[in-house]
C-alpha positions as MATLAB code, in Angstrom:
seq = 'MRSTDADARIAGYVFRDPALLAQALTHRSAGAPHNERLEFLGDALVGLVVAEALYLRWPKADEGAMTRARAELVRESSLARIARGFELGARITLGPGEMKSGGHRRDSILSDALEAVVGAIYLDAGYDACRAAVLPWFGPHIDALPAGGIGKDPKTRLQEWLQARQRPLPVYELLSESGEEHARTFHVRCQLAEPALEAEGSGSSRRAAEQEAASAILSQLETAKP';
ca = [
      15.688  -13.654   27.581;
      14.569  -13.639   23.996;
      13.540  -16.870   22.401;
      16.014  -18.444   19.985;
      13.309  -20.524   18.317;
      13.332  -19.946   14.559;
       9.540  -19.606   14.636;
       9.930  -16.482   16.811;
      12.200  -14.685   14.337;
      11.077  -12.563   11.417;
      12.965  -10.078    9.261;
      15.807   -9.932   11.769;
      13.615   -9.437   14.843;
      13.270  -12.137   17.512;
      10.079  -12.066   19.598;
      10.166  -12.339   23.354;
       6.605  -13.636   23.101;
       6.377  -15.927   20.056;
       2.593  -16.125   20.491;
       2.333  -12.525   19.281;
       4.049  -13.413   16.027;
       1.888  -16.507   15.612;
      -1.243  -14.371   15.975;
       0.115  -11.733   13.569;
       0.548  -14.448   10.947;
      -2.926  -15.959   11.411;
      -5.558  -14.869    8.907;
      -9.153  -14.630   10.105;
     -10.099  -17.523    7.789;
      -8.057  -19.797   10.063;
     -10.038  -18.871   13.184;
      -9.265  -16.953   16.350;
      -7.061  -15.475   17.597;
      -6.366  -13.870   14.219;
      -4.430  -10.799   13.153;
      -7.046   -8.131   12.466;
      -6.588   -6.200   15.727;
      -2.815   -6.317   15.355;
      -3.195   -5.114   11.773;
      -5.204   -2.103   13.005;
      -2.398   -1.203   15.404;
       0.349   -1.875   12.880;
      -1.292    0.294   10.235;
      -0.953    3.341   12.489;
       2.602    2.451   13.465;
       3.755    1.991    9.878;
       2.322    5.395    8.995;
       4.135    6.994   11.941;
       7.493    5.335   11.250;
       7.384    6.305    7.571;
       6.178    9.858    8.295;
       8.975   10.395   10.803;
      11.575    9.032    8.374;
      10.385   11.322    5.581;
      10.319   14.335    7.903;
      13.911   13.743    8.954;
      15.304   12.770    5.545;
      13.585   15.524    3.560;
      14.089   18.710    5.621;
      13.000   20.964    2.749;
       9.975   18.981    1.531;
       6.539   20.475    2.066;
       3.550   18.696    3.579;
       2.087   17.765    0.197;
       5.278   16.096   -1.013;
       5.643   14.112    2.203;
       1.987   13.099    2.163;
       2.246   11.782   -1.387;
       5.460    9.928   -0.593;
       3.975    8.338    2.505;
       0.908    7.238    0.547;
       3.153    5.607   -2.049;
       5.246    3.814    0.577;
       2.412    2.450    2.712;
      -0.107    1.489    0.029;
      -1.163   -2.128   -0.200;
       1.019   -3.139   -3.126;
       4.117   -1.541   -1.565;
       3.623   -3.357    1.729;
       2.960   -6.609   -0.116;
       6.245   -6.183   -1.990;
       8.113   -5.863    1.310;
       6.266   -8.905    2.674;
       7.288  -10.946   -0.359;
      10.899   -9.977    0.277;
      10.607  -11.698    3.648;
       8.762  -14.668    2.090;
       6.005  -13.834    4.548;
       3.320  -15.602    2.549;
       4.753  -19.024    3.327;
       4.386  -18.326    7.048;
       0.783  -17.062    7.073;
      -1.772  -19.475    8.520;
      -4.854  -19.552    6.297;
      -8.159  -21.399    6.310;
      -8.689  -24.139    3.718;
     -10.617  -21.891    1.321;
      -8.000  -19.121    1.306;
      -5.208  -21.662    1.028;
      -6.851  -23.277   -2.000;
      -7.360  -19.917   -3.730;
      -3.736  -18.880   -3.254;
      -4.359  -16.350   -0.514;
      -0.736  -16.426    0.578;
       0.119  -14.610   -2.669;
      -2.609  -11.966   -2.479;
      -1.521   -8.371   -1.882;
      -4.281   -7.666    0.646;
      -3.417  -10.642    2.845;
       0.323  -10.023    2.629;
       0.057   -6.319    3.454;
      -2.341   -6.959    6.326;
      -0.007   -9.600    7.768;
       2.968   -7.246    7.517;
       1.085   -4.538    9.402;
       0.040   -7.105   11.994;
       3.683   -8.094   12.483;
       4.540   -4.434   13.087;
       1.784   -4.209   15.700;
       3.068   -7.395   17.319;
       6.628   -6.040   17.525;
       5.328   -2.905   19.215;
       3.438   -4.918   21.833;
       6.444   -7.185   22.293;
       9.088   -4.516   22.857;
       7.709   -0.957   22.604;
       7.933    1.825   20.047;
      11.707    2.348   19.934;
      12.352   -1.320   19.213;
       9.512   -1.348   16.703;
      10.912    1.635   14.835;
      14.412    0.144   14.842;
      13.086   -3.108   13.378;
      10.722   -1.606   10.815;
      12.619    1.413    9.476;
      15.182   -0.682    7.539;
      12.288   -2.301    5.635;
      11.390    1.073    4.129;
      14.826    2.696    3.874;
      15.673    1.441    0.359;
      12.200    2.372   -0.900;
      12.511    5.899    0.510;
      15.951    6.231   -1.081;
      14.479    5.142   -4.427;
      11.957    7.986   -4.482;
      12.792   10.972   -6.695;
      14.776   13.711   -4.982;
      12.441   16.161   -3.303;
       9.497   13.775   -3.372;
       7.070   12.467   -5.950;
       4.673   14.483   -8.030;
       0.926   14.375   -7.844;
      -0.662   11.247   -9.266;
      -2.560   11.414  -12.594;
      -6.035   11.265  -11.006;
      -5.231   14.235   -8.781;
      -3.706   16.226  -11.645;
      -6.702   15.548  -13.872;
      -9.135   16.564  -11.150;
      -7.242   19.778  -10.464;
      -7.116   20.602  -14.208;
     -10.892   20.262  -14.453;
     -11.615   22.126  -11.215;
      -9.429   25.041  -12.300;
     -11.645   25.400  -15.380;
     -14.907   24.748  -13.493;
     -15.655   21.652  -15.539;
     -17.347   18.416  -14.420;
     -15.164   15.869  -12.690;
     -14.238   12.624  -14.478;
     -16.317    9.475  -14.203;
     -14.490    6.160  -13.760;
     -16.220    2.946  -14.802;
     -14.997   -0.559  -14.078;
     -15.273   -2.472  -17.353;
     -13.959   -5.876  -16.343;
     -11.940   -7.973  -13.917;
      -9.987  -11.038  -14.914;
      -7.359  -13.462  -13.654;
      -6.921  -15.545  -10.534;
      -7.957  -14.113   -7.183;
      -4.339  -13.463   -6.192;
      -3.408  -11.926   -9.557;
      -6.392   -9.884  -10.752;
      -6.341   -7.487  -13.698;
      -8.769   -4.559  -13.684;
      -9.880   -2.683  -16.804;
     -11.335    0.806  -16.312;
     -12.706    3.620  -18.475;
     -12.311    7.302  -17.621;
     -14.776    9.716  -19.245;
     -14.927   13.505  -19.342;
     -18.036   15.490  -20.180;
     -16.189   18.685  -21.074;
     -14.150   18.300  -23.148;
     -15.751   15.067  -24.368;
     -12.895   12.590  -23.974;
     -12.468    9.048  -22.785;
      -9.609    6.621  -22.237;
      -9.109    3.178  -20.786;
      -6.516    1.728  -18.467;
      -5.562   -1.604  -16.930;
      -3.750   -2.553  -13.756;
      -3.341   -5.026  -10.927;
      -5.788   -2.985   -8.825;
      -8.723   -0.752   -9.640;
      -6.714    2.204   -8.370;
      -3.824    1.416  -10.699;
      -6.189    1.037  -13.667;
      -7.856    4.368  -12.892;
      -4.475    6.065  -12.660;
      -3.491    4.690  -16.067;
      -6.764    5.861  -17.609;
      -6.378    9.321  -16.061;
      -2.823    9.517  -17.380;
      -4.094    8.711  -20.877;
      -6.685   11.502  -20.618;
      -4.007   13.955  -19.505;
      -1.925   13.008  -22.541;
      -4.916   13.750  -24.772;
      -5.416   17.126  -23.106;
      -1.748   18.030  -23.486;
      -1.709   17.216  -27.181;
      -5.084   18.782  -27.998;
      -5.128   22.022  -29.927;
      -5.869   25.160  -27.868;
];
């Protein structure tokens, strides 16, 4: 019989073993048993569930399109957005230091906890139940992707442009970080040796800032005279 305790329920799923959920929601800063092993398991499961969904929903998409879509869906900020939708942060057990610094709002902690919950569901009820519980979390985000998949990201497009012309690859330099720990802003410069161009970008992660800088370089290349 499944528990009816509210503490054993999350995102519509009720745990047979509430201790698994408690561990999934315990950050390592709060002591053992914490959620890192469950996160490891959940990371693989999330990738599988999303890959299977894309394979079935996009019968004509090639491997590259599905790979890019999966990367977009399972990246840290995407998982953190889903976790916020469940108000997961309020349920994560943190140590005093992480609690004081606002760890319950940080993307890395939220995404790790979400993956740990997925791992816990799998151990609690098996893969079929895990897939049934988790797939609805991603369904709306898959539906929101452009038909036929998403294009290559700016960093990849810039790298391919340079490689096709046998030119040096771009160099990305972190210029600054600012803001609270749970809401950082990164400022990055992208430089090319040939042609000699540079651009800057900002974002909530270093990756996002680099993508913005690469996009700015691509715009310069597109508008440059032949």
